[in-house]
Coordinates of C-alpha atoms in Angstrom, one line a residue:
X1 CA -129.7 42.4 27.1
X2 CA -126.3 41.2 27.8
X3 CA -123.0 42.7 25.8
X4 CA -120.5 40.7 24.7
X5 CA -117.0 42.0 25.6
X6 CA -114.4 41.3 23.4
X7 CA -110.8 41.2 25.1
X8 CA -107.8 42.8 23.4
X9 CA -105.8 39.3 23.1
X10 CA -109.3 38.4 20.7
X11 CA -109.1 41.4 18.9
X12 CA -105.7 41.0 17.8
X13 CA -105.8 37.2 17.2
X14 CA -108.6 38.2 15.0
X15 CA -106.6 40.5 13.1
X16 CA -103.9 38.0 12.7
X17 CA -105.8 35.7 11.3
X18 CA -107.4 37.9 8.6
X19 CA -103.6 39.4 8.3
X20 CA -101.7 35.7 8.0
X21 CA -102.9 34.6 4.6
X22 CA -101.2 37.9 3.5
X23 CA -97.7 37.1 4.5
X24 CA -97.8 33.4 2.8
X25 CA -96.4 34.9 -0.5
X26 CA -93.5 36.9 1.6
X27 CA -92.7 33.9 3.0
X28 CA -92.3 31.9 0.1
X29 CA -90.4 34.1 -1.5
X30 CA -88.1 34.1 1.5
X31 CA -87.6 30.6 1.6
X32 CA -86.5 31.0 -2.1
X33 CA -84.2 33.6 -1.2
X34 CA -82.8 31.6 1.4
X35 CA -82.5 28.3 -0.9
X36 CA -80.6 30.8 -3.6
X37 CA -78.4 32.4 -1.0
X38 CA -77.1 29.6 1.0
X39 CA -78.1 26.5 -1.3
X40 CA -75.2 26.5 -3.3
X41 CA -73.2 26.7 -0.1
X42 CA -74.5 23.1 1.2
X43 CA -75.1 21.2 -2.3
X44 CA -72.4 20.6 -4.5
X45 CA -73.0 20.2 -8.2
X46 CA -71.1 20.3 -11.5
X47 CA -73.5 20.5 -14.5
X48 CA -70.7 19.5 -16.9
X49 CA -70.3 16.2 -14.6
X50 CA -72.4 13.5 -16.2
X51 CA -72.4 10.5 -13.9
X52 CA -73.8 8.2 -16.4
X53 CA -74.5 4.7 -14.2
X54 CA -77.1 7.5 -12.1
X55 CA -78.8 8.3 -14.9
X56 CA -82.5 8.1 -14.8
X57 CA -82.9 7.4 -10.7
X58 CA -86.4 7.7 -8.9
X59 CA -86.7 10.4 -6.3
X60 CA -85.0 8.8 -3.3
X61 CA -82.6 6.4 -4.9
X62 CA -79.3 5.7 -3.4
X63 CA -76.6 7.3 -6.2
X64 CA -73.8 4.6 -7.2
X65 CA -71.6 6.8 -4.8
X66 CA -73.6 6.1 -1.5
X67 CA -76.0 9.3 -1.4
X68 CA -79.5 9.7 -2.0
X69 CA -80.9 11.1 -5.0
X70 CA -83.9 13.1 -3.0
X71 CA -85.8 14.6 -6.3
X72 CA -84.2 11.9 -8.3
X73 CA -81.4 12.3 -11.7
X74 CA -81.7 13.4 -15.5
X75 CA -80.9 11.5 -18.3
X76 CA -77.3 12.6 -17.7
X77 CA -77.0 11.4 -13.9
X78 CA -77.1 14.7 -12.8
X79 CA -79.5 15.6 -9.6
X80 CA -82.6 17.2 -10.2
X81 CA -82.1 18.6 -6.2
X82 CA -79.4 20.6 -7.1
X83 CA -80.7 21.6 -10.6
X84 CA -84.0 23.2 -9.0
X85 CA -81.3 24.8 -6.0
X86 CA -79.0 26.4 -8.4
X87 CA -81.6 27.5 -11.2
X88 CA -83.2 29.4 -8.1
X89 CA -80.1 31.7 -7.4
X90 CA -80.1 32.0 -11.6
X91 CA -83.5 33.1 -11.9
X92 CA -83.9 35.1 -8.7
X93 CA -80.8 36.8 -10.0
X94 CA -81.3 37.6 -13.4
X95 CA -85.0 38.9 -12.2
X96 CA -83.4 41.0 -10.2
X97 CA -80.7 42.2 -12.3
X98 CA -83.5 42.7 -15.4
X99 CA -85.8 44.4 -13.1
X100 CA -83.2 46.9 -11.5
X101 CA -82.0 48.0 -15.4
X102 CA -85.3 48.5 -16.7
X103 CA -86.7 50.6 -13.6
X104 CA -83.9 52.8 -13.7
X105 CA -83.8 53.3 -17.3
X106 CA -88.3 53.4 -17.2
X107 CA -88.2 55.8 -14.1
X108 CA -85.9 58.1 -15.5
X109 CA -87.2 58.1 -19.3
X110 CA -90.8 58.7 -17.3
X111 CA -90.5 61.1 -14.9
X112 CA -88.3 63.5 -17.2
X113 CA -91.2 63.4 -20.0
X114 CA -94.3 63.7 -17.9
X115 CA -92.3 66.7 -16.3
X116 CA -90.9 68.2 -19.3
X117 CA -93.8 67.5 -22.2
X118 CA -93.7 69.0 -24.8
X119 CA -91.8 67.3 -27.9
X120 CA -90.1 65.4 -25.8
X121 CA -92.3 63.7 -23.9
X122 CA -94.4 63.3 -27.8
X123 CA -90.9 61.8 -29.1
X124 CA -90.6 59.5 -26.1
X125 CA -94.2 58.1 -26.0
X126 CA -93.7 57.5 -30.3
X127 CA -90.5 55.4 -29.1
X128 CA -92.8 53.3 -26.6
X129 CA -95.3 52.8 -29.3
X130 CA -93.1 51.6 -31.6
X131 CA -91.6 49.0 -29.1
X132 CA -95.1 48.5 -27.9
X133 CA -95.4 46.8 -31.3
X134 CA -93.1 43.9 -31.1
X135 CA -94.1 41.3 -29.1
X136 CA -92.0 41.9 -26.2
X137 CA -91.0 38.0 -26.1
X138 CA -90.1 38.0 -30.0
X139 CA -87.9 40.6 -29.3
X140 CA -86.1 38.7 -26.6
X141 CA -85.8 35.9 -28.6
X142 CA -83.9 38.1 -31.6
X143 CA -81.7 39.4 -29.4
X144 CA -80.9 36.5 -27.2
X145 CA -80.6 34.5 -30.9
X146 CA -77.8 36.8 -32.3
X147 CA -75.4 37.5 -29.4
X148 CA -73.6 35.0 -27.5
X149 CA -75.5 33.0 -25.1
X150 CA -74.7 34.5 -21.4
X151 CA -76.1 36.6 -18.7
X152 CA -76.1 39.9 -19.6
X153 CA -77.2 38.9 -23.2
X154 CA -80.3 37.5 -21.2
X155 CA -80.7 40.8 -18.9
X156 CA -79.8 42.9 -22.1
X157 CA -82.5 41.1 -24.2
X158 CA -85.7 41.0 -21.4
X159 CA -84.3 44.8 -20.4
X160 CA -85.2 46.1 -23.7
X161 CA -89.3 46.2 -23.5
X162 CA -89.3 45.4 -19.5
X163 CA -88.7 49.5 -19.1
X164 CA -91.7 50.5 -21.3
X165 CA -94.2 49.6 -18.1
X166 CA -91.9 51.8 -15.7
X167 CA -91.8 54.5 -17.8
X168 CA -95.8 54.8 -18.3
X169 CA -96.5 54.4 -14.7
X170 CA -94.3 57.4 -14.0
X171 CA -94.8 59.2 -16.4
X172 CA -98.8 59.4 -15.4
X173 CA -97.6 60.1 -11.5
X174 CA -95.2 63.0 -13.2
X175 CA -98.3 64.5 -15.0
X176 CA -100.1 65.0 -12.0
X177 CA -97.6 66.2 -9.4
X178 CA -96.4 69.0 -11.7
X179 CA -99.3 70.5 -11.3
X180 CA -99.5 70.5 -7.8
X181 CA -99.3 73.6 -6.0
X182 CA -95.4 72.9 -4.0
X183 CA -94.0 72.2 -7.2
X184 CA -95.3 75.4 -8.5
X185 CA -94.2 77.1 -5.8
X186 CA -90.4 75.5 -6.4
X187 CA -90.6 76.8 -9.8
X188 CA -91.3 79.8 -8.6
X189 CA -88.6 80.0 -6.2
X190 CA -86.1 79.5 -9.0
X191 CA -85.3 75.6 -7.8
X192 CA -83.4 74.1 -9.8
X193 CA -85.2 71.6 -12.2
X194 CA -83.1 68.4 -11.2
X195 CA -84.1 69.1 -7.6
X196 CA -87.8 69.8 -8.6
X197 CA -87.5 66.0 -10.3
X198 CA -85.5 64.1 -6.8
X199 CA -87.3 66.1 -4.1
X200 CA -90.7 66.7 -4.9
X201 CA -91.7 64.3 -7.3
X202 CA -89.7 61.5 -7.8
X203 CA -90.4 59.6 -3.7
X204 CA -94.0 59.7 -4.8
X205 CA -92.8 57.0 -7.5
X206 CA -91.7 54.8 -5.1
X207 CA -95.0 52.8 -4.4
X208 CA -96.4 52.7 -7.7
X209 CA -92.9 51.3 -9.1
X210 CA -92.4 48.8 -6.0
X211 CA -95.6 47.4 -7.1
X212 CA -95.3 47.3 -10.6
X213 CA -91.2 45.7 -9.9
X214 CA -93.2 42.7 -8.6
X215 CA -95.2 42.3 -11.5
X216 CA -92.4 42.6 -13.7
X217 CA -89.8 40.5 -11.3
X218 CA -92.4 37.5 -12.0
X219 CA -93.0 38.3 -16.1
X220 CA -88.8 38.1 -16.3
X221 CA -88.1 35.0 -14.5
X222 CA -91.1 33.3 -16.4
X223 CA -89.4 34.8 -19.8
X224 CA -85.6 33.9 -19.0
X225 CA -87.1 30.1 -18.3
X226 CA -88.9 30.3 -22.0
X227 CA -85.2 31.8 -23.3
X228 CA -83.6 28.7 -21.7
X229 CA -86.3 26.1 -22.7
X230 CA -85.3 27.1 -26.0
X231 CA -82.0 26.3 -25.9
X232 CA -81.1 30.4 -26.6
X233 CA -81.0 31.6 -23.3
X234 CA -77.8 30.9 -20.9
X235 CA -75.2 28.5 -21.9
X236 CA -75.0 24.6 -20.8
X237 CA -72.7 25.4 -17.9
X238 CA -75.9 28.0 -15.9
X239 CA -78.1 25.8 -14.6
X240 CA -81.8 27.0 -15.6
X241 CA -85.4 25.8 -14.8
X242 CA -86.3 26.0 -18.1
X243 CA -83.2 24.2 -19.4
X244 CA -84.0 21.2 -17.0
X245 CA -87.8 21.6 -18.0
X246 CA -86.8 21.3 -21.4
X247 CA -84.0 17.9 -21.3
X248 CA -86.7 15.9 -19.3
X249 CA -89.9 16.5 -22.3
X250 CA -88.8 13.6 -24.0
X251 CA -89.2 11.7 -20.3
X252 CA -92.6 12.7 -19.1
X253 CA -94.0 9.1 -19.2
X254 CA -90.8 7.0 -17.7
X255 CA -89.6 9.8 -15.7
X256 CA -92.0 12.5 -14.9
X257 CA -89.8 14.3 -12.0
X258 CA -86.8 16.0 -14.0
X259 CA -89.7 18.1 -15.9
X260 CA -92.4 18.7 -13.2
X261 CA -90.8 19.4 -10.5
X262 CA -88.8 22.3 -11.6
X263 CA -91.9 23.5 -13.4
X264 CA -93.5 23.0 -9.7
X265 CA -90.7 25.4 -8.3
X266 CA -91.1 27.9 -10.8
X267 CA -94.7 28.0 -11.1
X268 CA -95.3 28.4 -6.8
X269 CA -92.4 31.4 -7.4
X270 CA -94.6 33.0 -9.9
X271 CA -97.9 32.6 -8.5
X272 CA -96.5 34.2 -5.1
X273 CA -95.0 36.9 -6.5
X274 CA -98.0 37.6 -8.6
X275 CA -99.5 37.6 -5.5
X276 CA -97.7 40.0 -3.7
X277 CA -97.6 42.1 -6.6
X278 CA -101.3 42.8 -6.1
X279 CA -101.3 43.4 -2.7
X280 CA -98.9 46.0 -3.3
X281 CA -100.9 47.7 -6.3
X282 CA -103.8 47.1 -3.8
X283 CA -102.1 49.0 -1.0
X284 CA -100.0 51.7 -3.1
X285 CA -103.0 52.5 -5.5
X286 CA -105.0 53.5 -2.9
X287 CA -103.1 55.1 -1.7
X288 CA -102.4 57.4 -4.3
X289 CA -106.3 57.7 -5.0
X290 CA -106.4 59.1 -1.3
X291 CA -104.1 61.6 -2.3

């Protein structure tokens, strides 16, 4: 019988094949990056400016200025181009702020009570129960309703329940590591406790809460566009997907693009970064099943 002999240039074009519809969601979320980054550098836009004889344009109409309206204008006259461009460095900011505040405050909160236990890891997990039940978007809603609208009302307001999942998920790696046998022997040696906590346990964290961060990354920017939707979010001068969603409902049948295709924008952002966020658990929960 003849063997087939498979060449090393097959073997990895193999591999990248199986491997490439894996990077589609870091790629997307690069190109969004990249539009947030630089974006505002090359488009222009004023939201307060309300060029009134551009209101209402197709996608692709000239402007009365000369240019071309490539996703089309608002009721206002104001492009929907530079709407979706600037509400992408808003919500990939705020994300990111939200999602840096809550893992700090989550990873600290958690790691200190799974090592510590006793009463205080009992009073910490009654303090997550009892913001466990509030809806976590109610919450945000109260919050965002009584201050100011701004930024860090927004962060502040998604921030408050967006620590509890941080928290759990290390509190449940701290529980097992301090029973492994080198932290013993650090006790035993008379380390010091906050050493103990940054050498030996907390880099363990690191997987489990890169993962979760992508879960939560996607849960924040889909809640600040629901906070700005509902008019309670950022003020009129922040451009926000959900603020554009929300002035072109009463358009959907004369002019469908100021609605859908921000929702388009924000709905391939989440569903990537939903994505990634599984490989990820994939990848860093086995990991830590192996070990």
């Amino acid at each position: 019988m003849s063997q087939t002999v498979v060449l090393p240039q097959q073997i990895a074009t193999r591999r990248w094949r199986r491997g490439a519809p894996a990077l589609v969601p870091y790629v997307v979320i690069a190109l969004y990056v990249l539009v947030a980054v630089i974006g505002p550098l090359v488009i222009d836009y004023d939201p307060v400016h309300t060029p009134l004889p551009d209101r209402l344009l197709a996608p692709g109409a000239r402007t009365a200025s000369g240019g071309v309206a490539w996703l089309g204008t608002d009721a206002l006259g104001r492009d929907i181009l530079a709407q979706i461009v600037y509400g992408a460095r808003t919500s990939l900011s705020i994300g990111l702020a939200t999602v840096l505040v809550a893992c700090l405050v989550g990873v600290a909160i958690g790691i200190v009570a799974g090592y510590a236990r006793g009463w205080l890891d009992a009073v910490l997990a009654r303090i997550i129960d009892v913001l466990q039940a509030f809806p976590a978007i109610l919450l945000a809603i109260v919050i965002a309703g009584v201050f100011a609208r701004g930024v860090l009302v927004v962060v502040l307001a998604l921030s408050v329940t967006a620590w509890i999942s941080f928290a759990r998920v290390t509190r449940g790696v701290a529980l097992s590591l301090r029973e492994r046998a080198w932290v013993d022997a650090a006790r035993v040696m008379g380390v010091p406790v906050r050493s103990i906590i940054s050498r030996h346990m907390l880099p363990f964290t690191v997987g489990p809460v890169v993962a979760l961060a992508t879960l939560e990354f996607a849960l924040v920017v889909l809640a600040e566009a629901g906070l700005s939707f509902l008019g309670i979010g950022l003020p009129t001068t922040t451009v926000s997907w959900g603020q554009t969603i929300a002035n072109g409902q009463q358009y959907l049948e004369t002019a469908w693009w100021i609605s859908t295709l921000p929702g388009i924008a924000l709905s391939l952002l989440i569903i990537n970064i939903g994505i990634l966020g599984d490989q990820l658990t994939a990848r860093y929960g086995h990991r830590r099943r192996r070990t």
